[in-house]
Amino acid sequence: MEQYVIKGGNPLYGEVEIGGAKNAALAILAAAIMTDETVTIDNLPNVRDINVLLQAIEEIGAHVERVDIHKVKINGSFIRGVNVDNEFIRRIRASYYLIGALLGKYKHAEVALPGGCDIGSRPIDLHMKGFRSMGADIDIAHGLVIARAKELKGTHIYMDKVSVGATINIMMAAAMADGKTVIENAAKEPHVVDVANFLNSMGANIRGAGTDVIRIVGVEKLHATEYSVIPDQIEAGTFMFAVAATGGNVLVKDVIPKHLEATTAKLLEVGCQVEEFDDSVRVISDVHLKHTQVTTLPYPGFPTDMQPQMAVLLGIAEGTSTVTESIFENRFKYVDELTRMGADIKVESNIAIISGVKRYTGARVNAPDLRAGAALVIAGLAADGITVVDDIYYIQRGYEALEEKLTKIGAKIARVEDEKELQKFILKVS
């Protein structure tokens, strides 16, 4: 079983390059099968979720050519079935995007119910409500979502709550429905905009992405395109918080600073310096951090995917801070692990009350999910001594070459496969 082993206490200096947005790329890959022409997608992150989805697309007959680790060509004209189900696709949340893509193109989809990280209830009722509004019959049987429609009709859909996944899924199906669809109370996240831009580059007619009202006029068919995925704001934020927790001066490159405004605002509040450039941000930290309050909200609010990283930062800030989680009810599973490292955190309902300590101490911890795992890596970088992070499978679902990128900016971290490699690393850094 692979682990990260970390010797903490090293300030980070230099430059780090951010890859493509996992959450955007997953939806874009699903949408790519909606045309029978060849689609080229660049700036893909080379992470497990992406590779699992590409495998699933290939298994239903689409032609998938990996040009390189970050670029792929997909041709959906060879698809021979609409049943998407294997042990791997059941583990990722983004499997549900294939429902909207297949339903839009073929008016029929059978896709395994989604998995992903256990961070709380994430029902797909809003997805199904949207598909039904357009005329689809939806059933759940044998662990599959089965969607069928004689035809999809454009309609008016009001989202009972803001949902990124449902907004994207309905948008994909509506792109090839008959008539006009209006999605109200739509999610505004950058990857919603990126998927809309991708679909438009294939000939879709989507307007308003990035606002709370999206208008879609269905088209009969989509065509070939070449497209580059936007930078990953969560990967960027994770590195920014790593610098804040450990000290130093790092230029985070290949980002869209506008997408990082909520993260940047909190870094400024806790006492870091942040300089913005056209496609990069510089974070400077002397590790004298101040307390603050954070509430997760849909974009442009503070992202729930940055909440664990924020809590780690506040755990070594002066004074008492609060983190309120308003999106997922089970996102504090990392608190017990962080307590092993000396954190003083009490969770009451959806609020974490954090009393800052002077430092973390190295310990053996488990990554309970993707973002919590990244947060524990940050804690290890800031801790005294050696930290071992188990279950890094979760982290590898969303971060490409995390240990390599951190090493380049001064971290002492390695990925090891057994106790012998672990002890070798400890001896090397001692």
PDB file of N, CA and C in Angstrom, residues 268-345:
ATOM      1  N   LEU A 268      -5.037  36.531   2.764  1.00  0.00           N
ATOM      2  CA  LEU A 268      -4.754  37.903   3.202  1.00  0.00           C
ATOM      3  C   LEU A 268      -5.244  38.123   4.631  1.00  0.00           C
ATOM      4  N   GLU A 269      -6.406  37.573   4.970  1.00  0.00           N
ATOM      5  CA  GLU A 269      -6.955  37.727   6.322  1.00  0.00           C
ATOM      6  C   GLU A 269      -6.061  37.111   7.388  1.00  0.00           C
ATOM      7  N   VAL A 270      -5.426  35.967   7.062  1.00  0.00           N
ATOM      8  CA  VAL A 270      -4.589  35.313   8.070  1.00  0.00           C
ATOM      9  C   VAL A 270      -3.169  35.877   8.106  1.00  0.00           C
ATOM     10  N   GLY A 271      -2.868  36.829   7.222  1.00  0.00           N
ATOM     11  CA  GLY A 271      -1.601  37.536   7.338  1.00  0.00           C
ATOM     12  C   GLY A 271      -0.578  37.243   6.262  1.00  0.00           C
ATOM     13  N   CYS A 272      -0.930  36.520   5.225  1.00  0.00           N
ATOM     14  CA  CYS A 272       0.000  36.262   4.124  1.00  0.00           C
ATOM     15  C   CYS A 272      -0.037  37.410   3.119  1.00  0.00           C
ATOM     16  N   GLN A 273       0.987  37.473   2.292  1.00  0.00           N
ATOM     17  CA  GLN A 273       0.987  38.392   1.159  1.00  0.00           C
ATOM     18  C   GLN A 273       0.663  37.595  -0.106  1.00  0.00           C
ATOM     19  N   VAL A 274      -0.171  38.164  -0.947  1.00  0.00           N
ATOM     20  CA  VAL A 274      -0.505  37.523  -2.214  1.00  0.00           C
ATOM     21  C   VAL A 274      -0.395  38.559  -3.327  1.00  0.00           C
ATOM     22  N   GLU A 275       0.429  38.246  -4.327  1.00  0.00           N
ATOM     23  CA  GLU A 275       0.573  39.121  -5.491  1.00  0.00           C
ATOM     24  C   GLU A 275      -0.043  38.430  -6.699  1.00  0.00           C
ATOM     25  N   GLU A 276      -0.900  39.129  -7.417  1.00  0.00           N
ATOM     26  CA  GLU A 276      -1.566  38.558  -8.583  1.00  0.00           C
ATOM     27  C   GLU A 276      -0.941  39.071  -9.872  1.00  0.00           C
ATOM     28  N   PHE A 277      -0.772  38.156 -10.828  1.00  0.00           N
ATOM     29  CA  PHE A 277      -0.290  38.494 -12.161  1.00  0.00           C
ATOM     30  C   PHE A 277      -1.307  37.973 -13.177  1.00  0.00           C
ATOM     31  N   ASP A 278      -0.996  38.049 -14.460  1.00  0.00           N
ATOM     32  CA  ASP A 278      -1.969  37.643 -15.475  1.00  0.00           C
ATOM     33  C   ASP A 278      -2.379  36.185 -15.342  1.00  0.00           C
ATOM     34  N   ASP A 279      -1.397  35.301 -15.192  1.00  0.00           N
ATOM     35  CA  ASP A 279      -1.707  33.874 -15.118  1.00  0.00           C
ATOM     36  C   ASP A 279      -0.953  33.187 -13.982  1.00  0.00           C
ATOM     37  N   SER A 280      -0.680  33.914 -12.916  1.00  0.00           N
ATOM     38  CA  SER A 280       0.022  33.345 -11.773  1.00  0.00           C
ATOM     39  C   SER A 280      -0.256  34.179 -10.531  1.00  0.00           C
ATOM     40  N   VAL A 281       0.020  33.582  -9.380  1.00  0.00           N
ATOM     41  CA  VAL A 281      -0.066  34.306  -8.111  1.00  0.00           C
ATOM     42  C   VAL A 281       1.155  33.938  -7.276  1.00  0.00           C
ATOM     43  N   ARG A 282       1.653  34.917  -6.541  1.00  0.00           N
ATOM     44  CA  ARG A 282       2.771  34.664  -5.639  1.00  0.00           C
ATOM     45  C   ARG A 282       2.262  34.733  -4.196  1.00  0.00           C
ATOM     46  N   VAL A 283       2.602  33.717  -3.408  1.00  0.00           N
ATOM     47  CA  VAL A 283       2.227  33.686  -1.991  1.00  0.00           C
ATOM     48  C   VAL A 283       3.493  33.791  -1.158  1.00  0.00           C
ATOM     49  N   ILE A 284       3.476  34.737  -0.226  1.00  0.00           N
ATOM     50  CA  ILE A 284       4.605  34.954   0.675  1.00  0.00           C
ATOM     51  C   ILE A 284       4.085  34.834   2.101  1.00  0.00           C
ATOM     52  N   SER A 285       4.745  34.001   2.892  1.00  0.00           N
ATOM     53  CA  SER A 285       4.280  33.757   4.257  1.00  0.00           C
ATOM     54  C   SER A 285       5.460  33.714   5.212  1.00  0.00           C
ATOM     55  N   ASP A 286       5.292  34.358   6.383  1.00  0.00           N
ATOM     56  CA  ASP A 286       6.303  34.237   7.437  1.00  0.00           C
ATOM     57  C   ASP A 286       5.819  33.335   8.568  1.00  0.00           C
ATOM     58  N   VAL A 287       4.663  32.672   8.379  1.00  0.00           N
ATOM     59  CA  VAL A 287       4.071  31.687   9.278  1.00  0.00           C
ATOM     60  C   VAL A 287       3.549  32.287  10.574  1.00  0.00           C
ATOM     61  N   HIS A 288       3.491  33.600  10.702  1.00  0.00           N
ATOM     62  CA  HIS A 288       2.806  34.212  11.839  1.00  0.00           C
ATOM     63  C   HIS A 288       1.355  34.437  11.416  1.00  0.00           C
ATOM     64  N   LEU A 289       0.553  33.407  11.583  1.00  0.00           N
ATOM     65  CA  LEU A 289      -0.806  33.408  11.057  1.00  0.00           C
ATOM     66  C   LEU A 289      -1.808  33.900  12.092  1.00  0.00           C
ATOM     67  N   LYS A 290      -2.836  34.572  11.598  1.00  0.00           N
ATOM     68  CA  LYS A 290      -3.886  35.110  12.463  1.00  0.00           C
ATOM     69  C   LYS A 290      -5.177  34.327  12.281  1.00  0.00           C
ATOM     70  N   HIS A 291      -6.010  34.340  13.302  1.00  0.00           N
ATOM     71  CA  HIS A 291      -7.286  33.617  13.239  1.00  0.00           C
ATOM     72  C   HIS A 291      -8.277  34.327  12.321  1.00  0.00           C
ATOM     73  N   THR A 292      -9.277  33.587  11.871  1.00  0.00           N
ATOM     74  CA  THR A 292     -10.358  34.164  11.073  1.00  0.00           C
ATOM     75  C   THR A 292     -11.550  33.218  11.092  1.00  0.00           C
ATOM     76  N   GLN A 293     -12.615  33.611  10.415  1.00  0.00           N
ATOM     77  CA  GLN A 293     -13.815  32.771  10.290  1.00  0.00           C
ATOM     78  C   GLN A 293     -14.047  32.456   8.812  1.00  0.00           C
ATOM     79  N   VAL A 294     -14.497  31.243   8.542  1.00  0.00           N
ATOM     80  CA  VAL A 294     -14.719  30.796   7.164  1.00  0.00           C
ATOM     81  C   VAL A 294     -16.046  30.055   7.085  1.00  0.00           C
ATOM     82  N   THR A 295     -16.802  30.341   6.032  1.00  0.00           N
ATOM     83  CA  THR A 295     -18.016  29.578   5.732  1.00  0.00           C
ATOM     84  C   THR A 295     -17.948  29.138   4.278  1.00  0.00           C
ATOM     85  N   THR A 296     -18.128  27.844   4.036  1.00  0.00           N
ATOM     86  CA  THR A 296     -18.125  27.365   2.652  1.00  0.00           C
ATOM     87  C   THR A 296     -19.447  27.719   1.983  1.00  0.00           C
ATOM     88  N   LEU A 297     -19.353  28.119   0.726  1.00  0.00           N
ATOM     89  CA  LEU A 297     -20.528  28.530  -0.049  1.00  0.00           C
ATOM     90  C   LEU A 297     -20.305  28.178  -1.514  1.00  0.00           C
ATOM     91  N   PRO A 298     -21.378  28.067  -2.292  1.00  0.00           N
ATOM     92  CA  PRO A 298     -21.194  27.902  -3.740  1.00  0.00           C
ATOM     93  C   PRO A 298     -20.402  29.072  -4.319  1.00  0.00           C
ATOM     94  N   TYR A 299     -19.735  28.831  -5.441  1.00  0.00           N
ATOM     95  CA  TYR A 299     -18.959  29.868  -6.104  1.00  0.00           C
ATOM     96  C   TYR A 299     -19.836  31.096  -6.383  1.00  0.00           C
ATOM     97  N   PRO A 300     -19.322  32.298  -6.118  1.00  0.00           N
ATOM     98  CA  PRO A 300     -17.940  32.676  -5.848  1.00  0.00           C
ATOM     99  C   PRO A 300     -17.542  32.681  -4.366  1.00  0.00           C
ATOM    100  N   GLY A 301     -18.295  31.975  -3.516  1.00  0.00           N
ATOM    101  CA  GLY A 301     -17.926  31.868  -2.111  1.00  0.00           C
ATOM    102  C   GLY A 301     -16.732  30.954  -1.908  1.00  0.00           C
ATOM    103  N   PHE A 302     -16.360  30.752  -0.646  1.00  0.00           N
ATOM    104  CA  PHE A 302     -15.203  29.922  -0.331  1.00  0.00           C
ATOM    105  C   PHE A 302     -15.541  28.463  -0.637  1.00  0.00           C
ATOM    106  N   PRO A 303     -14.712  27.780  -1.423  1.00  0.00           N
ATOM    107  CA  PRO A 303     -15.068  26.430  -1.894  1.00  0.00           C
ATOM    108  C   PRO A 303     -14.992  25.372  -0.803  1.00  0.00           C
ATOM    109  N   THR A 304     -15.981  24.493  -0.794  1.00  0.00           N
ATOM    110  CA  THR A 304     -15.966  23.385   0.163  1.00  0.00           C
ATOM    111  C   THR A 304     -14.747  22.494  -0.053  1.00  0.00           C
ATOM    112  N   ASP A 305     -14.238  22.411  -1.283  1.00  0.00           N
ATOM    113  CA  ASP A 305     -13.066  21.582  -1.557  1.00  0.00           C
ATOM    114  C   ASP A 305     -11.781  22.160  -0.974  1.00  0.00           C
ATOM    115  N   MET A 306     -11.828  23.389  -0.458  1.00  0.00           N
ATOM    116  CA  MET A 306     -10.676  23.989   0.219  1.00  0.00           C
ATOM    117  C   MET A 306     -10.865  24.042   1.731  1.00  0.00           C
ATOM    118  N   GLN A 307     -11.986  23.529   2.223  1.00  0.00           N
ATOM    119  CA  GLN A 307     -12.272  23.632   3.660  1.00  0.00           C
ATOM    120  C   GLN A 307     -11.285  22.873   4.541  1.00  0.00           C
ATOM    121  N   PRO A 308     -10.930  21.605   4.224  1.00  0.00           N
ATOM    122  CA  PRO A 308      -9.953  20.916   5.080  1.00  0.00           C
ATOM    123  C   PRO A 308      -8.587  21.602   5.097  1.00  0.00           C
ATOM    124  N   GLN A 309      -8.149  22.102   3.936  1.00  0.00           N
ATOM    125  CA  GLN A 309      -6.858  22.789   3.865  1.00  0.00           C
ATOM    126  C   GLN A 309      -6.886  24.056   4.720  1.00  0.00           C
ATOM    127  N   MET A 310      -8.027  24.749   4.698  1.00  0.00           N
ATOM    128  CA  MET A 310      -8.170  25.962   5.508  1.00  0.00           C
ATOM    129  C   MET A 310      -8.108  25.636   6.991  1.00  0.00           C
ATOM    130  N   ALA A 311      -8.752  24.549   7.380  1.00  0.00           N
ATOM    131  CA  ALA A 311      -8.752  24.161   8.794  1.00  0.00           C
ATOM    132  C   ALA A 311      -7.340  23.837   9.273  1.00  0.00           C
ATOM    133  N   VAL A 312      -6.555  23.171   8.429  1.00  0.00           N
ATOM    134  CA  VAL A 312      -5.165  22.878   8.784  1.00  0.00           C
ATOM    135  C   VAL A 312      -4.396  24.168   9.022  1.00  0.00           C
ATOM    136  N   LEU A 313      -4.611  25.142   8.159  1.00  0.00           N
ATOM    137  CA  LEU A 313      -3.933  26.432   8.288  1.00  0.00           C
ATOM    138  C   LEU A 313      -4.321  27.123   9.598  1.00  0.00           C
ATOM    139  N   LEU A 314      -5.619  27.148   9.888  1.00  0.00           N
ATOM    140  CA  LEU A 314      -6.095  27.826  11.095  1.00  0.00           C
ATOM    141  C   LEU A 314      -5.689  27.076  12.360  1.00  0.00           C
ATOM    142  N   GLY A 315      -5.390  25.789  12.224  1.00  0.00           N
ATOM    143  CA  GLY A 315      -4.965  25.003  13.376  1.00  0.00           C
ATOM    144  C   GLY A 315      -3.650  25.464  13.964  1.00  0.00           C
ATOM    145  N   ILE A 316      -2.827  26.188  13.182  1.00  0.00           N
ATOM    146  CA  ILE A 316      -1.561  26.724  13.699  1.00  0.00           C
ATOM    147  C   ILE A 316      -1.549  28.256  13.640  1.00  0.00           C
ATOM    148  N   ALA A 317      -2.755  28.850  13.593  1.00  0.00           N
ATOM    149  CA  ALA A 317      -2.876  30.312  13.635  1.00  0.00           C
ATOM    150  C   ALA A 317      -3.135  30.758  15.075  1.00  0.00           C
ATOM    151  N   GLU A 318      -2.766  31.975  15.378  1.00  0.00           N
ATOM    152  CA  GLU A 318      -2.993  32.517  16.721  1.00  0.00           C
ATOM    153  C   GLU A 318      -4.483  32.717  16.970  1.00  0.00           C
ATOM    154  N   GLY A 319      -4.951  32.354  18.163  1.00  0.00           N
ATOM    155  CA  GLY A 319      -6.335  32.615  18.538  1.00  0.00           C
ATOM    156  C   GLY A 319      -7.286  31.516  18.109  1.00  0.00           C
ATOM    157  N   THR A 320      -8.563  31.833  18.197  1.00  0.00           N
ATOM    158  CA  THR A 320      -9.620  30.862  17.914  1.00  0.00           C
ATOM    159  C   THR A 320     -10.331  31.221  16.616  1.00  0.00           C
ATOM    160  N   SER A 321     -10.466  30.237  15.743  1.00  0.00           N
ATOM    161  CA  SER A 321     -11.124  30.410  14.449  1.00  0.00           C
ATOM    162  C   SER A 321     -12.326  29.485  14.362  1.00  0.00           C
ATOM    163  N   THR A 322     -13.209  29.765  13.418  1.00  0.00           N
ATOM    164  CA  THR A 322     -14.320  28.851  13.146  1.00  0.00           C
ATOM    165  C   THR A 322     -14.393  28.562  11.653  1.00  0.00           C
ATOM    166  N   VAL A 323     -14.736  27.321  11.347  1.00  0.00           N
ATOM    167  CA  VAL A 323     -14.970  26.905   9.957  1.00  0.00           C
ATOM    168  C   VAL A 323     -16.372  26.310   9.905  1.00  0.00           C
ATOM    169  N   THR A 324     -17.230  26.921   9.114  1.00  0.00           N
ATOM    170  CA  THR A 324     -18.611  26.451   8.974  1.00  0.00           C
ATOM    171  C   THR A 324     -18.774  25.799   7.613  1.00  0.00           C
ATOM    172  N   GLU A 325     -19.191  24.522   7.618  1.00  0.00           N
ATOM    173  CA  GLU A 325     -19.386  23.767   6.383  1.00  0.00           C
ATOM    174  C   GLU A 325     -20.868  23.756   6.023  1.00  0.00           C
ATOM    175  N   SER A 326     -21.208  24.454   4.944  1.00  0.00           N
ATOM    176  CA  SER A 326     -22.618  24.596   4.568  1.00  0.00           C
ATOM    177  C   SER A 326     -23.005  23.737   3.365  1.00  0.00           C
ATOM    178  N   ILE A 327     -22.044  22.979   2.805  1.00  0.00           N
ATOM    179  CA  ILE A 327     -22.316  22.209   1.588  1.00  0.00           C
ATOM    180  C   ILE A 327     -22.502  20.728   1.906  1.00  0.00           C
ATOM    181  N   PHE A 328     -21.528  20.107   2.556  1.00  0.00           N
ATOM    182  CA  PHE A 328     -21.572  18.675   2.871  1.00  0.00           C
ATOM    183  C   PHE A 328     -21.525  18.461   4.378  1.00  0.00           C
ATOM    184  N   GLU A 329     -22.348  17.524   4.862  1.00  0.00           N
ATOM    185  CA  GLU A 329     -22.486  17.358   6.303  1.00  0.00           C
ATOM    186  C   GLU A 329     -21.435  16.440   6.915  1.00  0.00           C
ATOM    187  N   ASN A 330     -20.588  15.828   6.091  1.00  0.00           N
ATOM    188  CA  ASN A 330     -19.658  14.829   6.625  1.00  0.00           C
ATOM    189  C   ASN A 330     -18.218  15.175   6.235  1.00  0.00           C
ATOM    190  N   ARG A 331     -17.913  16.469   6.254  1.00  0.00           N
ATOM    191  CA  ARG A 331     -16.618  16.883   5.727  1.00  0.00           C
ATOM    192  C   ARG A 331     -15.591  17.156   6.825  1.00  0.00           C
ATOM    193  N   PHE A 332     -15.866  16.728   8.052  1.00  0.00           N
ATOM    194  CA  PHE A 332     -14.904  16.931   9.136  1.00  0.00           C
ATOM    195  C   PHE A 332     -14.275  15.616   9.588  1.00  0.00           C
ATOM    196  N   LYS A 333     -14.266  14.611   8.714  1.00  0.00           N
ATOM    197  CA  LYS A 333     -13.721  13.313   9.098  1.00  0.00           C
ATOM    198  C   LYS A 333     -12.218  13.363   9.345  1.00  0.00           C
ATOM    199  N   TYR A 334     -11.562  14.389   8.836  1.00  0.00           N
ATOM    200  CA  TYR A 334     -10.117  14.524   9.024  1.00  0.00           C
ATOM    201  C   TYR A 334      -9.745  15.035  10.404  1.00  0.00           C
ATOM    202  N   VAL A 335     -10.708  15.543  11.170  1.00  0.00           N
ATOM    203  CA  VAL A 335     -10.401  16.202  12.441  1.00  0.00           C
ATOM    204  C   VAL A 335      -9.708  15.247  13.407  1.00  0.00           C
ATOM    205  N   ASP A 336     -10.187  13.995  13.495  1.00  0.00           N
ATOM    206  CA  ASP A 336      -9.547  13.028  14.389  1.00  0.00           C
ATOM    207  C   ASP A 336      -8.098  12.788  13.983  1.00  0.00           C
ATOM    208  N   GLU A 337      -7.853  12.747  12.682  1.00  0.00           N
ATOM    209  CA  GLU A 337      -6.481  12.534  12.213  1.00  0.00           C
ATOM    210  C   GLU A 337      -5.602  13.737  12.541  1.00  0.00           C
ATOM    211  N   LEU A 338      -6.147  14.931  12.357  1.00  0.00           N
ATOM    212  CA  LEU A 338      -5.376  16.137  12.648  1.00  0.00           C
ATOM    213  C   LEU A 338      -5.117  16.276  14.150  1.00  0.00           C
ATOM    214  N   THR A 339      -6.047  15.795  14.954  1.00  0.00           N
ATOM    215  CA  THR A 339      -5.855  15.812  16.407  1.00  0.00           C
ATOM    216  C   THR A 339      -4.658  14.947  16.797  1.00  0.00           C
ATOM    217  N   ARG A 340      -4.420  13.856  16.074  1.00  0.00           N
ATOM    218  CA  ARG A 340      -3.241  13.027  16.332  1.00  0.00           C
ATOM    219  C   ARG A 340      -1.957  13.830  16.196  1.00  0.00           C
ATOM    220  N   MET A 341      -2.020  14.892  15.385  1.00  0.00           N
ATOM    221  CA  MET A 341      -0.846  15.721  15.135  1.00  0.00           C
ATOM    222  C   MET A 341      -0.796  16.930  16.064  1.00  0.00           C
ATOM    223  N   GLY A 342      -1.704  16.976  17.038  1.00  0.00           N
ATOM    224  CA  GLY A 342      -1.654  18.038  18.045  1.00  0.00           C
ATOM    225  C   GLY A 342      -2.656  19.145  17.879  1.00  0.00           C
ATOM    226  N   ALA A 343      -3.541  19.054  16.884  1.00  0.00           N
ATOM    227  CA  ALA A 343      -4.538  20.108  16.672  1.00  0.00           C
ATOM    228  C   ALA A 343      -5.549  20.134  17.812  1.00  0.00           C
ATOM    229  N   ASP A 344      -6.113  21.310  18.041  1.00  0.00           N
ATOM    230  CA  ASP A 344      -7.155  21.500  19.064  1.00  0.00           C
ATOM    231  C   ASP A 344      -8.426  21.951  18.341  1.00  0.00           C
ATOM    232  N   ILE A 345      -9.245  20.977  17.957  1.00  0.00           N
ATOM    233  CA  ILE A 345     -10.445  21.267  17.160  1.00  0.00           C
ATOM    234  C   ILE A 345     -11.637  20.559  17.785  1.00  0.00           C
TER     235      ILE A 345
END
